[in-house]
Amino acid sequence: MSLVTVQLFASYAESLGRPTITIPLEAGGTVRDLVENIRSLPGAYVLPESPRVAINRRFASPDQLVDSRDEVALIPPVSGG
Amino acid sequence: MSLVTVQLFASYAESLGRPTITIPLEAGGTVRDLVENIRSLPGAYVLPESPRVAINRRFASPDQLVDSRDEVALIPPVSGG
Amino acid sequence: MRRVAIVSREITPAALIAEVQSAEFGAISLFVGTVRDTNDGRSVAAIDYSAYTEMAESELEKIIAEAEDRFGVAALVVEHRVGALALGDVSVAIAAAHAHRGPALDATRFVIEEIKTRVPIWKLEHYIDGGREWVDPSQGRGVISA
Amino acid sequence: MRRVAIVSREITPAALIAEVQSAEFGAISLFVGTVRDTNDGRSVAAIDYSAYTEMAESELEKIIAEAEDRFGVAALVVEHRVGALALGDVSVAIAAAHAHRGPALDATRFVIEEIKTRVPIWKLEHYIDGGREWVDPSQGRGVISA
C-alpha cells in the first residue's frame, strides 16, 4: 500500500474542496483502481464514469499502473480556447 | 459600326504597348467578336484562346453584347494575394 | 520558430505575427479567441481561465509538433492566457507561417481544434445575472451551476 | 463591419483585427499574404502589384457578400496592396470575426481562394538574376520572360 498525491483542477478541485488529495493505492494499482478509491471522497459525485487522468503530464489509460512517485492529476472536461 | 475603348492591364498592356486600345465593332457585336478584332493588333499573340473580358466591371461571357458606352477591359490571368 | 506559452498577461496578436513572419514564407494565418459576451444564451460578464500549466504547455508542444509533421509548418507560435479575463480580452492566439497558404491555414485550424479537446485549460464563466458555471463542452452546459 | 480596399500604403494586420473585433464575437481569423523570397525555384528580389482597381474592389465586395451568405460572417475586412513591394511586405490581409471559430476560419480561407481566381490583380516578379516575369498561376509560369 502506498499513498498517491493527485492534483485536482477547476470543477473537480471546487467540488472536492482541495487542489490536491492523497489517495491510498495497493501496489500494482491502476488508474481505474485509483479513480475507484477517489469516489469515496465527499464531492466526488462530480466525477463522470471515466474521468480523464494524467500521469506525468500525459493522458493515461484505465489500465496504466500508478506509482506513488508519479505526477498524477484528474483532468476535468477541458474548455480552453 | 462603333468604336469600343478597351482597358488593358499587366502582361496584356505590356505586350500590346498601351493601357487602352480603341477597337471597331459592328452593331450587335459580342465579346467574341471584339476579341477577334483585337487579335489583329501587334502584340496580341499574348492573348490566350479565350481571354477573360470584363464589361462594366463584371466578367462577361463570349456571347454577351458589347456597347460602345460600356466599360470594357481585357483581364489577364489574375495572380493577386 | 516554434513556441508555446501559458501566460497571465495580455496577449498581443501582432507580436505573434511578427514572430513567425519571414521572407521565406508567403502566408501567415492567425487565429484569435476572445471572451464573448454570450454563451448558450446567457449574458457573460467575465471568464476566469485556469490551467494545469505544465501539462498544458507539454500538450501544446505536442500539438505543434504534430502540426509540423502533418502540414510542414515550421513556424508556429501559440499563447494561451489564464487568469481573470474581461469581455473582449484575447484568451488564445495561434500564428502559423508557411511558404504557401494551404498549410498555414490548415495548421491554425488543427491547433485550435486540438486545444479544445486535449489541453488542460478550464473556463469558469461569470454571468450578468450573478451565476457562474464551469464550462463543459462535453455536456453542452457546465457541470456546476450557481 | 464590412470593408474592402485596394491600397497603395503599408497594410497593418493588427488594424484589421481591431476593426472586426467585438465582444459579440469569440473568434477572429486573420490571413496575411507576404512577398516571398522564392517562387518556382527562382530568387525573388521584389514584386510590383497592379490592379484594375475599380473592378478589384467590386469583386472583393461580391466575395465578402458571398462569404457572409455562406458562413454567416458579418465582420469581414480585406485590404490588398498595390505598387512596388519589397521582400516580406504584406500584400494582402483578410480578417473575419464570428461568434464561433468554424465560420471565421472558413470565411478567411474562402476569401483568399476567391481572390486568387477572380480579383483582377497582377504580380510582376523581379528576380535576383535580373529577370522579370508576369506571374500566371494558370500556366505554372509567367507569360512573358526576360
GROMACS .gro file of C-alpha atoms in nm:
model
  454
    1MET     CA    1   0.000   0.000   0.000
    2SER     CA    2   0.131   0.343  -0.094
    3LEU     CA    3  -0.003   0.697  -0.096
    4VAL     CA    4  -0.054   0.875  -0.425
    5THR     CA    5  -0.085   1.251  -0.447
    6VAL     CA    6  -0.344   1.360  -0.703
    7GLN     CA    7  -0.379   1.712  -0.836
    8LEU     CA    8  -0.730   1.848  -0.887
    9PHE     CA    9  -0.836   2.138  -1.106
   10ALA     CA   10  -1.135   2.354  -1.189
   11SER     CA   11  -1.474   2.194  -1.111
   12TYR     CA   12  -1.311   1.889  -0.951
   13ALA     CA   13  -1.100   2.099  -0.713
   14GLU     CA   14  -1.407   2.304  -0.630
   15SER     CA   15  -1.634   2.006  -0.565
   16LEU     CA   16  -1.378   1.810  -0.363
   17GLY     CA   17  -1.276   2.129  -0.185
   18ARG     CA   18  -0.899   2.093  -0.230
   19PRO     CA   19  -0.633   2.137  -0.501
   20THR     CA   20  -0.463   1.807  -0.411
   21ILE     CA   21  -0.574   1.485  -0.246
   22THR     CA   22  -0.374   1.191  -0.111
   23ILE     CA   23  -0.515   0.852  -0.201
   24PRO     CA   24  -0.411   0.507  -0.074
   25LEU     CA   25  -0.340   0.256  -0.351
   26GLU     CA   26  -0.238  -0.115  -0.343
   27ALA     CA   27   0.095  -0.200  -0.504
   28GLY     CA   28   0.026  -0.272  -0.871
   29GLY     CA   29  -0.280  -0.047  -0.862
   30THR     CA   30  -0.404   0.103  -1.190
   31VAL     CA   31  -0.562   0.430  -1.293
   32ARG     CA   32  -0.901   0.255  -1.266
   33ASP     CA   33  -0.828   0.148  -0.908
   34LEU     CA   34  -0.715   0.498  -0.817
   35VAL     CA   35  -1.035   0.652  -0.953
   36GLU     CA   36  -1.247   0.400  -0.760
   37ASN     CA   37  -1.065   0.496  -0.440
   38ILE     CA   38  -1.129   0.864  -0.508
   39ARG     CA   39  -1.504   0.802  -0.548
   40SER     CA   40  -1.546   0.753  -0.172
   41LEU     CA   41  -1.449   1.116  -0.102
   42PRO     CA   42  -1.713   1.383  -0.036
   43GLY     CA   43  -1.777   1.583  -0.352
   44ALA     CA   44  -1.661   1.303  -0.580
   45TYR     CA   45  -2.011   1.282  -0.732
   46VAL     CA   46  -1.876   1.542  -0.975
   47LEU     CA   47  -1.662   1.277  -1.146
   48PRO     CA   48  -1.803   1.126  -1.466
   49GLU     CA   49  -1.800   0.750  -1.524
   50SER     CA   50  -1.448   0.756  -1.670
   51PRO     CA   51  -1.269   1.075  -1.571
   52ARG     CA   52  -0.954   1.155  -1.765
   53VAL     CA   53  -0.637   1.100  -1.565
   54ALA     CA   54  -0.292   1.232  -1.648
   55ILE     CA   55   0.025   1.060  -1.532
   56ASN     CA   56   0.344   1.258  -1.565
   57ARG     CA   57   0.160   1.514  -1.777
   58ARG     CA   58   0.026   1.263  -2.030
   59PHE     CA   59  -0.324   1.123  -2.059
   60ALA     CA   60  -0.327   0.771  -1.913
   61SER     CA   61  -0.539   0.466  -1.998
   62PRO     CA   62  -0.752   0.299  -1.724
   63ASP     CA   63  -0.515   0.002  -1.717
   64GLN     CA   64  -0.198   0.203  -1.670
   65LEU     CA   65  -0.011   0.130  -1.346
   66VAL     CA   66   0.025   0.415  -1.095
   67ASP     CA   67   0.342   0.464  -0.893
   68SER     CA   68   0.349   0.682  -0.583
   69ARG     CA   69   0.631   0.886  -0.739
   70ASP     CA   70   0.422   0.969  -1.046
   71GLU     CA   71   0.280   1.316  -1.101
   72VAL     CA   72  -0.091   1.232  -1.110
   73ALA     CA   73  -0.380   1.461  -1.197
   74LEU     CA   74  -0.753   1.432  -1.258
   75ILE     CA   75  -0.845   1.627  -1.570
   76PRO     CA   76  -1.198   1.775  -1.586
   77PRO     CA   77  -1.354   1.823  -1.930
   78VAL     CA   78  -1.131   2.083  -2.094
   79SER     CA   79  -1.272   2.410  -2.225
   80GLY     CA   80  -0.976   2.618  -2.332
   81GLY     CA   81  -0.951   2.833  -2.639
   82MET     CA   82  -2.000   5.022  -8.667
   83SER     CA   83  -1.888   5.182  -8.343
   84LEU     CA   84  -1.562   5.224  -8.155
   85VAL     CA   85  -1.512   5.046  -7.825
   86THR     CA   86  -1.246   5.153  -7.578
   87VAL     CA   87  -1.079   4.855  -7.411
   88GLN     CA   88  -0.861   4.878  -7.100
   89LEU     CA   89  -0.550   4.661  -7.086
   90PHE     CA   90  -0.353   4.557  -6.779
   91ALA     CA   91  -0.033   4.385  -6.675
   92SER     CA   92   0.114   4.148  -6.939
   93TYR     CA   93  -0.151   4.249  -7.196
   94ALA     CA   94  -0.078   4.620  -7.161
   95GLU     CA   95   0.293   4.546  -7.184
   96SER     CA   96   0.266   4.324  -7.491
   97LEU     CA   97   0.026   4.549  -7.678
   98GLY     CA   98   0.225   4.854  -7.566
   99ARG     CA   99  -0.068   5.059  -7.440
  100PRO     CA  100  -0.302   5.083  -7.139
  101THR     CA  101  -0.609   5.131  -7.363
  102ILE     CA  102  -0.697   5.043  -7.721
  103THR     CA  103  -0.987   5.151  -7.940
  104ILE     CA  104  -1.144   4.872  -8.139
  105PRO     CA  105  -1.406   4.895  -8.418
  106LEU     CA  106  -1.707   4.670  -8.365
  107GLU     CA  107  -2.020   4.606  -8.577
  108ALA     CA  108  -2.353   4.692  -8.417
  109GLY     CA  109  -2.469   4.383  -8.227
  110GLY     CA  110  -2.109   4.268  -8.182
  111THR     CA  111  -2.029   4.031  -7.899
  112VAL     CA  112  -1.737   3.982  -7.665
  113ARG     CA  113  -1.616   3.707  -7.901
  114ASP     CA  114  -1.625   3.947  -8.199
  115LEU     CA  115  -1.439   4.211  -8.001
  116VAL     CA  116  -1.162   3.968  -7.907
  117GLU     CA  117  -1.127   3.858  -8.270
  118ASN     CA  118  -1.084   4.219  -8.375
  119ILE     CA  119  -0.816   4.271  -8.110
  120ARG     CA  120  -0.618   3.971  -8.239
  121SER     CA  121  -0.507   4.166  -8.546
  122LEU     CA  122  -0.307   4.412  -8.331
  123PRO     CA  123   0.070   4.378  -8.288
  124GLY     CA  124   0.149   4.205  -7.957
  125ALA     CA  125  -0.188   4.032  -7.943
  126TYR     CA  126  -0.013   3.694  -7.959
  127VAL     CA  127  -0.008   3.725  -7.579
  128LEU     CA  128  -0.383   3.659  -7.564
  129PRO     CA  129  -0.489   3.304  -7.483
  130GLU     CA  130  -0.760   3.127  -7.682
  131SER     CA  131  -1.038   3.269  -7.466
  132PRO     CA  132  -0.916   3.571  -7.274
  133ARG     CA  133  -1.137   3.688  -6.990
  134VAL     CA  134  -1.324   4.007  -7.067
  135ALA     CA  135  -1.495   4.234  -6.816
  136ILE     CA  136  -1.788   4.456  -6.909
  137ASN     CA  137  -1.882   4.723  -6.659
  138ARG     CA  138  -1.653   4.558  -6.402
  139ARG     CA  139  -1.809   4.213  -6.431
  140PHE     CA  140  -1.675   3.909  -6.610
  141ALA     CA  141  -1.861   3.868  -6.938
  142SER     CA  142  -1.948   3.558  -7.142
  143PRO     CA  143  -1.830   3.530  -7.507
  144ASP     CA  144  -2.185   3.581  -7.630
  145GLN     CA  145  -2.252   3.898  -7.433
  146LEU     CA  146  -2.325   4.204  -7.649
  147VAL     CA  147  -2.082   4.496  -7.631
  148ASP     CA  148  -2.199   4.855  -7.641
  149SER     CA  149  -1.962   5.142  -7.716
  150ARG     CA  150  -2.064   5.307  -7.386
  151ASP     CA  151  -1.965   5.001  -7.183
  152GLU     CA  152  -1.654   5.000  -6.966
  153VAL     CA  153  -1.463   4.714  -7.129
  154ALA     CA  154  -1.141   4.550  -7.010
  155LEU     CA  155  -0.929   4.251  -7.104
  156ILE     CA  156  -0.833   4.062  -6.789
  157PRO     CA  157  -0.500   3.871  -6.791
  158PRO     CA  158  -0.472   3.563  -6.568
  159VAL     CA  159  -0.501   3.703  -6.216
  160SER     CA  160  -0.227   3.650  -5.958
  161GLY     CA  161  -0.322   3.857  -5.658
  162GLY     CA  162  -0.290   3.753  -5.297
  163MET     CA  163   1.030   2.950  -3.484
  164ARG     CA  164   0.824   2.725  -3.256
  165ARG     CA  165   0.698   2.843  -2.920
  166VAL     CA  166   0.409   2.776  -2.686
  167ALA     CA  167   0.323   2.951  -2.362
  168ILE     CA  168   0.059   2.973  -2.097
  169VAL     CA  169   0.067   3.340  -1.997
  170SER     CA  170  -0.100   3.550  -1.732
  171ARG     CA  171  -0.055   3.882  -1.914
  172GLU     CA  172  -0.228   4.037  -2.213
  173ILE     CA  173  -0.177   3.862  -2.549
  174THR     CA  174  -0.072   4.083  -2.841
  175PRO     CA  175  -0.163   3.906  -3.167
  176ALA     CA  176   0.060   4.136  -3.373
  177ALA     CA  177   0.361   4.015  -3.173
  178LEU     CA  178   0.287   3.655  -3.272
  179ILE     CA  179   0.261   3.754  -3.638
  180ALA     CA  180   0.599   3.925  -3.615
  181GLU     CA  181   0.746   3.614  -3.454
  182VAL     CA  182   0.651   3.375  -3.736
  183GLN     CA  183   0.698   3.623  -4.021
  184SER     CA  184   0.994   3.567  -4.254
  185ALA     CA  185   1.073   3.638  -4.619
  186GLU     CA  186   1.084   3.262  -4.680
  187PHE     CA  187   0.711   3.240  -4.604
  188GLY     CA  188   0.435   3.381  -4.823
  189ALA     CA  189   0.144   3.308  -4.591
  190ILE     CA  190   0.064   3.373  -4.228
  191SER     CA  191  -0.253   3.251  -4.064
  192LEU     CA  192  -0.357   3.382  -3.724
  193PHE     CA  193  -0.641   3.267  -3.505
  194VAL     CA  194  -0.751   3.474  -3.208
  195GLY     CA  195  -1.001   3.361  -2.946
  196THR     CA  196  -1.168   3.629  -2.734
  197VAL     CA  197  -1.409   3.643  -2.444
  198ARG     CA  198  -1.759   3.662  -2.589
  199ASP     CA  199  -2.050   3.840  -2.422
  200THR     CA  200  -2.290   3.546  -2.466
  201ASN     CA  201  -2.267   3.171  -2.423
  202ASP     CA  202  -2.552   2.924  -2.455
  203GLY     CA  203  -2.794   3.214  -2.442
  204ARG     CA  204  -2.664   3.359  -2.114
  205SER     CA  205  -2.502   3.701  -2.085
  206VAL     CA  206  -2.140   3.660  -1.981
  207ALA     CA  207  -1.978   3.919  -1.754
  208ALA     CA  208  -1.624   3.775  -1.736
  209ILE     CA  209  -1.434   3.445  -1.750
  210ASP     CA  210  -1.169   3.301  -1.520
  211TYR     CA  211  -0.928   3.077  -1.708
  212SER     CA  212  -0.720   2.824  -1.518
  213ALA     CA  213  -0.476   2.559  -1.637
  214TYR     CA  214  -0.266   2.265  -1.534
  215THR     CA  215   0.015   2.477  -1.667
  216GLU     CA  216   0.298   2.226  -1.702
  217MET     CA  217   0.080   1.971  -1.880
  218ALA     CA  218  -0.093   2.237  -2.089
  219GLU     CA  219   0.242   2.356  -2.221
  220SER     CA  220   0.351   1.998  -2.280
  221GLU     CA  221   0.030   1.919  -2.474
  222LEU     CA  222   0.067   2.240  -2.676
  223GLU     CA  223   0.424   2.137  -2.764
  224LYS     CA  224   0.296   1.800  -2.885
  225ILE     CA  225   0.020   1.964  -3.087
  226ILE     CA  226   0.255   2.196  -3.272
  227ALA     CA  227   0.496   1.908  -3.336
  228GLU     CA  228   0.204   1.715  -3.486
  229ALA     CA  229   0.106   2.019  -3.693
  230GLU     CA  230   0.462   2.041  -3.823
  231ASP     CA  231   0.453   1.672  -3.921
  232ARG     CA  232   0.113   1.696  -4.088
  233PHE     CA  233   0.139   2.028  -4.266
  234GLY     CA  234   0.512   2.102  -4.287
  235VAL     CA  235   0.464   2.422  -4.093
  236ALA     CA  236   0.790   2.508  -3.917
  237ALA     CA  237   0.684   2.847  -3.782
  238LEU     CA  238   0.410   2.814  -3.525
  239VAL     CA  239   0.355   3.011  -3.207
  240VAL     CA  240   0.074   2.961  -2.955
  241GLU     CA  241  -0.010   3.163  -2.646
  242HIS     CA  242  -0.298   3.089  -2.411
  243ARG     CA  243  -0.385   3.327  -2.131
  244VAL     CA  244  -0.502   3.232  -1.783
  245GLY     CA  245  -0.646   3.443  -1.502
  246ALA     CA  246  -0.943   3.681  -1.487
  247LEU     CA  247  -1.038   3.794  -1.837
  248ALA     CA  248  -1.288   4.066  -1.927
  249LEU     CA  249  -1.522   4.076  -2.226
  250GLY     CA  250  -1.328   4.113  -2.550
  251ASP     CA  251  -0.996   4.007  -2.397
  252VAL     CA  252  -0.783   3.772  -2.607
  253SER     CA  253  -0.772   3.426  -2.447
  254VAL     CA  254  -0.570   3.244  -2.713
  255ALA     CA  255  -0.368   3.330  -3.023
  256ILE     CA  256  -0.216   3.091  -3.277
  257ALA     CA  257   0.011   3.209  -3.559
  258ALA     CA  258   0.138   2.979  -3.835
  259ALA     CA  259   0.355   3.068  -4.133
  260HIS     CA  260   0.440   2.865  -4.443
  261ALA     CA  261   0.559   2.921  -4.798
  262HIS     CA  262   0.200   2.858  -4.912
  263ARG     CA  263  -0.144   2.945  -4.778
  264GLY     CA  264  -0.295   2.595  -4.757
  265PRO     CA  265  -0.064   2.452  -4.491
  266ALA     CA  266  -0.066   2.776  -4.287
  267LEU     CA  267  -0.447   2.775  -4.274
  268ASP     CA  268  -0.468   2.400  -4.209
  269ALA     CA  269  -0.218   2.420  -3.922
  270THR     CA  270  -0.404   2.702  -3.748
  271ARG     CA  271  -0.734   2.518  -3.762
  272PHE     CA  272  -0.574   2.195  -3.645
  273VAL     CA  273  -0.414   2.363  -3.343
  274ILE     CA  274  -0.731   2.535  -3.220
  275GLU     CA  275  -0.936   2.216  -3.263
  276GLU     CA  276  -0.679   2.015  -3.069
  277ILE     CA  277  -0.662   2.278  -2.794
  278LYS     CA  278  -1.037   2.244  -2.749
  279THR     CA  279  -1.015   1.868  -2.693
  280ARG     CA  280  -0.691   1.794  -2.511
  281VAL     CA  281  -0.518   2.090  -2.349
  282PRO     CA  282  -0.596   2.106  -1.976
  283ILE     CA  283  -0.737   2.457  -1.954
  284TRP     CA  284  -1.072   2.544  -1.796
  285LYS     CA  285  -1.321   2.828  -1.808
  286LEU     CA  286  -1.531   2.947  -1.519
  287GLU     CA  287  -1.792   3.178  -1.667
  288HIS     CA  288  -1.947   3.455  -1.463
  289TYR     CA  289  -2.285   3.575  -1.582
  290ILE     CA  290  -2.455   3.912  -1.571
  291ASP     CA  291  -2.733   3.754  -1.362
  292GLY     CA  292  -2.479   3.668  -1.089
  293GLY     CA  293  -2.449   3.298  -1.172
  294ARG     CA  294  -2.129   3.114  -1.251
  295GLU     CA  295  -2.058   2.789  -1.431
  296TRP     CA  296  -1.763   2.569  -1.523
  297VAL     CA  297  -1.787   2.536  -1.899
  298ASP     CA  298  -1.815   2.174  -2.010
  299PRO     CA  299  -1.834   2.138  -2.388
  300SER     CA  300  -1.885   1.761  -2.346
  301GLN     CA  301  -2.219   1.833  -2.172
  302GLY     CA  302  -2.337   2.132  -2.366
  303ARG     CA  303  -2.365   2.300  -2.024
  304GLY     CA  304  -2.144   2.343  -1.721
  305VAL     CA  305  -2.124   2.074  -1.452
  306ILE     CA  306  -2.182   2.305  -1.158
  307SER     CA  307  -2.440   2.579  -1.164
  308ALA     CA  308  -2.496   2.853  -0.914
  309MET     CA  309  -1.815   4.578  -4.012
  310ARG     CA  310  -1.757   4.504  -4.381
  311ARG     CA  311  -1.489   4.680  -4.578
  312VAL     CA  312  -1.264   4.612  -4.877
  313ALA     CA  313  -0.987   4.830  -5.016
  314ILE     CA  314  -0.712   4.830  -5.272
  315VAL     CA  315  -0.442   5.039  -5.103
  316SER     CA  316  -0.105   5.176  -5.206
  317ARG     CA  317   0.028   5.212  -4.849
  318GLU     CA  318   0.155   4.962  -4.596
  319ILE     CA  319  -0.100   4.715  -4.457
  320THR     CA  320  -0.115   4.682  -4.077
  321PRO     CA  321  -0.273   4.344  -3.991
  322ALA     CA  322  -0.335   4.447  -3.630
  323ALA     CA  323  -0.556   4.730  -3.754
  324LEU     CA  324  -0.777   4.483  -3.938
  325ILE     CA  325  -0.807   4.269  -3.628
  326ALA     CA  326  -0.914   4.573  -3.429
  327GLU     CA  327  -1.169   4.657  -3.696
  328VAL     CA  328  -1.354   4.324  -3.681
  329GLN     CA  329  -1.311   4.265  -3.306
  330SER     CA  330  -1.620   4.293  -3.088
  331ALA     CA  331  -1.741   4.136  -2.762
  332GLU     CA  332  -2.018   3.963  -2.959
  333PHE     CA  333  -1.755   3.754  -3.142
  334GLY     CA  334  -1.543   3.484  -2.983
  335ALA     CA  335  -1.324   3.409  -3.283
  336ILE     CA  336  -1.114   3.614  -3.519
  337SER     CA  337  -0.930   3.462  -3.814
  338LEU     CA  338  -0.666   3.660  -3.998
  339PHE     CA  339  -0.483   3.568  -4.316
  340VAL     CA  340  -0.177   3.764  -4.424
  341GLY     CA  341  -0.002   3.724  -4.759
  342THR     CA  342   0.356   3.847  -4.785
  343VAL     CA  343   0.621   3.878  -5.056
  344ARG     CA  344   0.824   3.559  -5.051
  345ASP     CA  345   1.191   3.538  -5.144
  346THR     CA  346   1.145   3.239  -5.378
  347ASN     CA  347   0.891   3.142  -5.641
  348ASP     CA  348   0.908   2.840  -5.868
  349GLY     CA  349   1.270   2.793  -5.765
  350ARG     CA  350   1.379   3.146  -5.861
  351SER     CA  351   1.509   3.402  -5.611
  352VAL     CA  352   1.270   3.694  -5.597
  353ALA     CA  353   1.404   4.047  -5.538
  354ALA     CA  354   1.076   4.240  -5.534
  355ILE     CA  355   0.722   4.235  -5.675
  356ASP     CA  356   0.518   4.505  -5.846
  357TYR     CA  357   0.146   4.460  -5.783
  358SER     CA  358  -0.103   4.626  -6.014
  359ALA     CA  359  -0.482   4.613  -6.028
  360TYR     CA  360  -0.788   4.712  -6.221
  361THR     CA  361  -0.877   4.893  -5.904
  362GLU     CA  362  -1.248   4.966  -5.954
  363MET     CA  363  -1.326   4.610  -6.062
  364ALA     CA  364  -1.098   4.458  -5.797
  365GLU     CA  365  -1.286   4.642  -5.523
  366SER     CA  366  -1.618   4.543  -5.679
  367GLU     CA  367  -1.514   4.174  -5.693
  368LEU     CA  368  -1.388   4.190  -5.334
  369GLU     CA  369  -1.724   4.333  -5.228
  370LYS     CA  370  -1.901   4.044  -5.402
  371ILE     CA  371  -1.669   3.791  -5.239
  372ILE     CA  372  -1.730   3.915  -4.888
  373ALA     CA  373  -2.105   3.928  -4.952
  374GLU     CA  374  -2.083   3.563  -5.063
  375ALA     CA  375  -1.879   3.479  -4.753
  376GLU     CA  376  -2.146   3.641  -4.538
  377ASP     CA  377  -2.417   3.434  -4.710
  378ARG     CA  378  -2.224   3.109  -4.682
  379PHE     CA  379  -2.074   3.138  -4.336
  380GLY     CA  380  -2.284   3.400  -4.158
  381VAL     CA  381  -1.978   3.613  -4.103
  382ALA     CA  382  -2.085   3.975  -4.070
  383ALA     CA  383  -1.743   4.119  -3.977
  384LEU     CA  384  -1.501   4.086  -4.265
  385VAL     CA  385  -1.233   4.328  -4.377
  386VAL     CA  386  -0.998   4.285  -4.674
  387GLU     CA  387  -0.709   4.502  -4.786
  388HIS     CA  388  -0.489   4.433  -5.088
  389ARG     CA  389  -0.186   4.645  -5.158
  390VAL     CA  390  -0.060   4.756  -5.499
  391GLY     CA  391   0.266   4.919  -5.605
  392ALA     CA  392   0.629   4.821  -5.555
  393LEU     CA  393   0.660   4.574  -5.266
  394ALA     CA  394   0.983   4.452  -5.106
  395LEU     CA  395   1.054   4.106  -4.964
  396GLY     CA  396   0.846   4.041  -4.655
  397ASP     CA  397   0.598   4.321  -4.725
  398VAL     CA  398   0.232   4.240  -4.664
  399SER     CA  399   0.042   4.220  -4.993
  400VAL     CA  400  -0.297   4.115  -4.862
  401ALA     CA  401  -0.475   4.082  -4.527
  402ILE     CA  402  -0.815   3.932  -4.454
  403ALA     CA  403  -0.978   3.947  -4.111
  404ALA     CA  404  -1.304   3.769  -4.026
  405ALA     CA  405  -1.484   3.753  -3.693
  406HIS     CA  406  -1.773   3.537  -3.579
  407ALA     CA  407  -1.927   3.409  -3.259
  408HIS     CA  408  -1.762   3.072  -3.330
  409ARG     CA  409  -1.430   2.961  -3.477
  410GLY     CA  410  -1.555   2.742  -3.764
  411PRO     CA  411  -1.725   3.014  -3.969
  412ALA     CA  412  -1.443   3.265  -3.904
  413LEU     CA  413  -1.181   3.019  -4.033
  414ASP     CA  414  -1.398   2.907  -4.326
  415ALA     CA  415  -1.464   3.264  -4.435
  416THR     CA  416  -1.096   3.358  -4.434
  417ARG     CA  417  -1.000   3.060  -4.646
  418PHE     CA  418  -1.289   3.121  -4.885
  419VAL     CA  419  -1.190   3.485  -4.938
  420ILE     CA  420  -0.821   3.417  -5.012
  421GLU     CA  421  -0.909   3.133  -5.252
  422GLU     CA  422  -1.157   3.354  -5.437
  423ILE     CA  423  -0.908   3.641  -5.455
  424LYS     CA  424  -0.662   3.407  -5.626
  425THR     CA  425  -0.909   3.318  -5.900
  426ARG     CA  426  -1.123   3.623  -5.974
  427VAL     CA  427  -0.991   3.953  -5.843
  428PRO     CA  428  -0.810   4.147  -6.117
  429ILE     CA  429  -0.473   4.198  -5.951
  430TRP     CA  430  -0.140   4.109  -6.109
  431LYS     CA  431   0.215   4.041  -5.996
  432LEU     CA  432   0.527   4.132  -6.188
  433GLU     CA  433   0.811   3.947  -6.017
  434HIS     CA  434   1.165   4.080  -6.030
  435TYR     CA  435   1.436   3.822  -5.975
  436ILE     CA  436   1.781   3.843  -5.820
  437ASP     CA  437   1.926   3.732  -6.157
  438GLY     CA  438   1.783   4.046  -6.322
  439GLY     CA  439   1.489   3.872  -6.493
  440ARG     CA  440   1.125   3.967  -6.455
  441GLU     CA  441   0.806   3.778  -6.516
  442TRP     CA  442   0.429   3.832  -6.500
  443VAL     CA  443   0.308   3.563  -6.268
  444ASP     CA  444   0.049   3.336  -6.431
  445PRO     CA  445  -0.080   3.066  -6.195
  446SER     CA  446  -0.285   2.919  -6.483
  447GLN     CA  447   0.042   2.835  -6.663
  448GLY     CA  448   0.260   2.742  -6.370
  449ARG     CA  449   0.499   3.007  -6.509
  450GLY     CA  450   0.471   3.366  -6.624
  451VAL     CA  451   0.361   3.453  -6.975
  452ILE     CA  452   0.644   3.692  -7.051
  453SER     CA  453   1.002   3.623  -6.954
  454ALA     CA  454   1.302   3.849  -6.970
   0.00000   0.00000   0.00000
